């Protein structure tokens, strides 16, 4: 598999801790609201954008900040986009996956949201608010094709 890695000149987040998806989820209260570097397998499919845990029960939805392309190495951006745009089957909604290192802002818990005056509900993340936590990607440092 081909890979692409930054040389460090594009990263704004040099001193951010690197954690696995399992460690991030297990310590979600500690990392809530913080910028973290996550090493893991990202998977995209119809109504799904998430990290696969690989060895633990983790529930981390992935969103992308509108500026992530500008803040990442252009070579990594091109590689990520090429992998994610590749069509691997005849499905209307193909699944794709990459292994990578992603920097982002972590939301480690659902939020109480007032939906009507006097009525608050817990709002999750992702499709139908069904995910417990979320990483909003600010930068991608490394990406490698990860066939399904």
Tab-separated table of C-alpha atoms in Angstrom:
chain	number	residue	atom	x	y	z
A	1	UNK	CA	0.000	0.000	0.000
A	2	UNK	CA	1.180	3.470	-0.797
A	3	UNK	CA	1.421	6.024	1.935
A	4	UNK	CA	1.951	9.709	2.300
A	5	UNK	CA	3.316	11.448	5.377
A	6	UNK	CA	3.915	15.088	6.188
A	7	UNK	CA	7.400	16.366	6.804
A	8	UNK	CA	6.204	18.472	9.718
A	9	UNK	CA	6.377	21.801	7.933
A	10	UNK	CA	2.608	21.982	7.502
A	11	UNK	CA	1.522	20.890	10.948
A	12	UNK	CA	0.328	23.526	13.396
A	13	UNK	CA	-0.064	20.880	16.066
A	14	UNK	CA	3.438	19.585	16.736
A	15	UNK	CA	3.095	19.119	20.500
A	16	UNK	CA	-0.381	17.575	20.526
A	17	UNK	CA	-0.477	14.118	22.165
A	18	UNK	CA	-0.965	11.065	19.918
A	19	UNK	CA	-3.506	8.541	21.168
A	20	UNK	CA	-5.121	5.419	19.771
A	21	UNK	CA	-8.851	5.328	19.125
A	22	UNK	CA	-9.243	2.936	22.082
A	23	UNK	CA	-7.316	5.222	24.474
A	24	UNK	CA	-9.226	8.276	23.268
A	25	UNK	CA	-12.585	6.642	23.908
A	26	UNK	CA	-11.586	5.048	27.218
A	27	UNK	CA	-10.417	8.472	28.478
A	28	UNK	CA	-13.072	10.578	26.791
A	29	UNK	CA	-13.661	12.792	29.842
A	30	UNK	CA	-9.939	13.634	29.978
A	31	UNK	CA	-9.740	14.540	26.286
A	32	UNK	CA	-13.146	16.262	26.037
A	33	UNK	CA	-12.722	19.654	24.357
A	34	UNK	CA	-9.004	19.128	23.657
A	35	UNK	CA	-7.025	18.970	20.438
A	36	UNK	CA	-5.630	15.443	19.983
A	37	UNK	CA	-3.729	13.464	17.374
A	38	UNK	CA	-5.440	10.131	16.692
A	39	UNK	CA	-3.806	7.203	14.963
A	40	UNK	CA	-6.330	4.787	13.556
A	41	UNK	CA	-8.477	3.472	10.743
A	42	UNK	CA	-11.061	5.899	9.375
A	43	UNK	CA	-14.040	4.426	7.541
A	44	UNK	CA	-16.599	6.175	5.374
A	45	UNK	CA	-19.849	4.742	4.057
A	46	UNK	CA	-23.482	5.685	3.495
A	47	UNK	CA	-24.583	7.547	6.629
A	48	UNK	CA	-21.284	6.721	8.322
A	49	UNK	CA	-18.020	8.541	8.996
A	50	UNK	CA	-16.158	7.030	11.940
A	51	UNK	CA	-13.041	5.460	13.427
A	52	UNK	CA	-12.891	1.695	13.640
A	53	UNK	CA	-11.578	0.732	17.033
A	54	UNK	CA	-9.793	-2.530	16.312
A	55	UNK	CA	-9.670	-4.262	19.666
A	56	UNK	CA	-12.032	-2.246	21.848
A	57	UNK	CA	-15.550	-0.870	21.955
A	58	UNK	CA	-15.217	2.718	20.783
A	59	UNK	CA	-17.831	5.066	19.399
A	60	UNK	CA	-16.112	7.992	17.626
A	61	UNK	CA	-17.877	9.843	14.822
A	62	UNK	CA	-15.669	11.872	12.453
A	63	UNK	CA	-16.507	15.303	11.027
A	64	UNK	CA	-14.159	17.496	9.002
A	65	UNK	CA	-13.560	21.171	9.734
A	66	UNK	CA	-13.985	23.248	6.546
A	67	UNK	CA	-10.308	24.346	6.771
A	68	UNK	CA	-8.710	20.887	7.121
A	69	UNK	CA	-7.457	20.870	3.504
A	70	UNK	CA	-5.681	24.209	3.936
A	71	UNK	CA	-4.062	23.103	7.197
A	72	UNK	CA	-2.801	19.744	5.896
A	73	UNK	CA	0.134	18.938	3.618
A	74	UNK	CA	-1.188	19.135	0.013
A	75	UNK	CA	0.341	15.720	-0.795
A	76	UNK	CA	-1.569	14.125	2.077
A	77	UNK	CA	-4.783	15.894	1.020
A	78	UNK	CA	-4.426	14.601	-2.558
A	79	UNK	CA	-3.710	11.063	-1.362
A	80	UNK	CA	-6.683	11.086	1.037
A	81	UNK	CA	-9.027	12.434	-1.626
A	82	UNK	CA	-7.783	9.927	-4.220
A	83	UNK	CA	-8.394	7.003	-1.855
A	84	UNK	CA	-11.798	8.268	-0.740
A	85	UNK	CA	-12.894	8.899	-4.346
A	86	UNK	CA	-11.879	5.462	-5.600
A	87	UNK	CA	-14.768	3.176	-6.449
A	88	UNK	CA	-14.036	-0.338	-5.251
A	89	UNK	CA	-17.344	-2.002	-6.102
A	90	UNK	CA	-20.621	-1.468	-7.934
A	91	UNK	CA	-22.470	-0.274	-4.854
A	92	UNK	CA	-24.376	2.994	-5.018
A	93	UNK	CA	-22.820	3.881	-1.656
A	94	UNK	CA	-19.331	2.361	-1.632
A	95	UNK	CA	-17.402	1.952	1.601
A	96	UNK	CA	-13.850	3.231	1.875
A	97	UNK	CA	-11.191	3.134	4.571
A	98	UNK	CA	-7.794	4.654	5.293
A	99	UNK	CA	-5.281	4.255	8.068
A	100	UNK	CA	-3.945	7.563	9.181
A	101	UNK	CA	-2.982	10.114	11.734
A	102	UNK	CA	-5.660	12.760	12.222
A	103	UNK	CA	-5.487	15.904	14.359
A	104	UNK	CA	-8.756	17.237	15.642
A	105	UNK	CA	-10.930	18.662	18.386
A	106	UNK	CA	-12.511	15.906	20.465
A	107	UNK	CA	-16.006	16.080	21.912
A	108	UNK	CA	-16.043	13.367	24.561
A	109	UNK	CA	-19.629	13.506	25.693
A	110	UNK	CA	-23.126	14.218	24.481
A	111	UNK	CA	-24.391	17.736	25.136
A	112	UNK	CA	-27.646	18.872	26.712
A	113	UNK	CA	-29.530	20.982	24.198
A	114	UNK	CA	-32.727	22.914	24.816
A	115	UNK	CA	-35.070	21.876	21.992
A	116	UNK	CA	-38.043	23.905	23.226
A	117	UNK	CA	-38.236	26.203	26.247
A	118	UNK	CA	-37.923	24.085	29.372
A	119	UNK	CA	-37.156	20.834	27.539
A	120	UNK	CA	-33.546	19.656	27.246
A	121	UNK	CA	-32.354	16.507	25.533
A	122	UNK	CA	-28.968	14.899	25.118
A	123	UNK	CA	-27.712	15.398	21.605
A	124	UNK	CA	-25.151	12.997	20.219
A	125	UNK	CA	-23.115	13.188	17.044
A	126	UNK	CA	-23.329	11.908	13.508
A	127	UNK	CA	-26.182	10.154	11.789
A	128	UNK	CA	-29.389	10.508	13.853
A	129	UNK	CA	-27.265	11.770	16.780
A	130	UNK	CA	-26.430	8.136	17.471
A	131	UNK	CA	-22.739	8.467	18.304
A	132	UNK	CA	-21.374	9.091	21.794
A	133	UNK	CA	-18.278	11.087	20.808
A	134	UNK	CA	-16.855	13.026	17.870
A	135	UNK	CA	-13.526	14.087	16.426
A	136	UNK	CA	-13.651	17.163	14.184
A	137	UNK	CA	-10.604	16.795	11.931
A	138	UNK	CA	-8.458	19.903	11.641
A	139	UNK	CA	-5.480	18.328	9.866
A	140	UNK	CA	-4.408	14.976	8.448
A	141	UNK	CA	-0.747	14.167	9.052
A	142	UNK	CA	-0.514	10.781	7.370
A	143	UNK	CA	-2.713	8.517	5.263
A	144	UNK	CA	-2.363	4.986	3.902
A	145	UNK	CA	-4.830	2.964	1.873
A	146	UNK	CA	-6.606	0.394	4.061
A	147	UNK	CA	-8.615	-1.963	1.851
A	148	UNK	CA	-11.817	-3.297	3.385
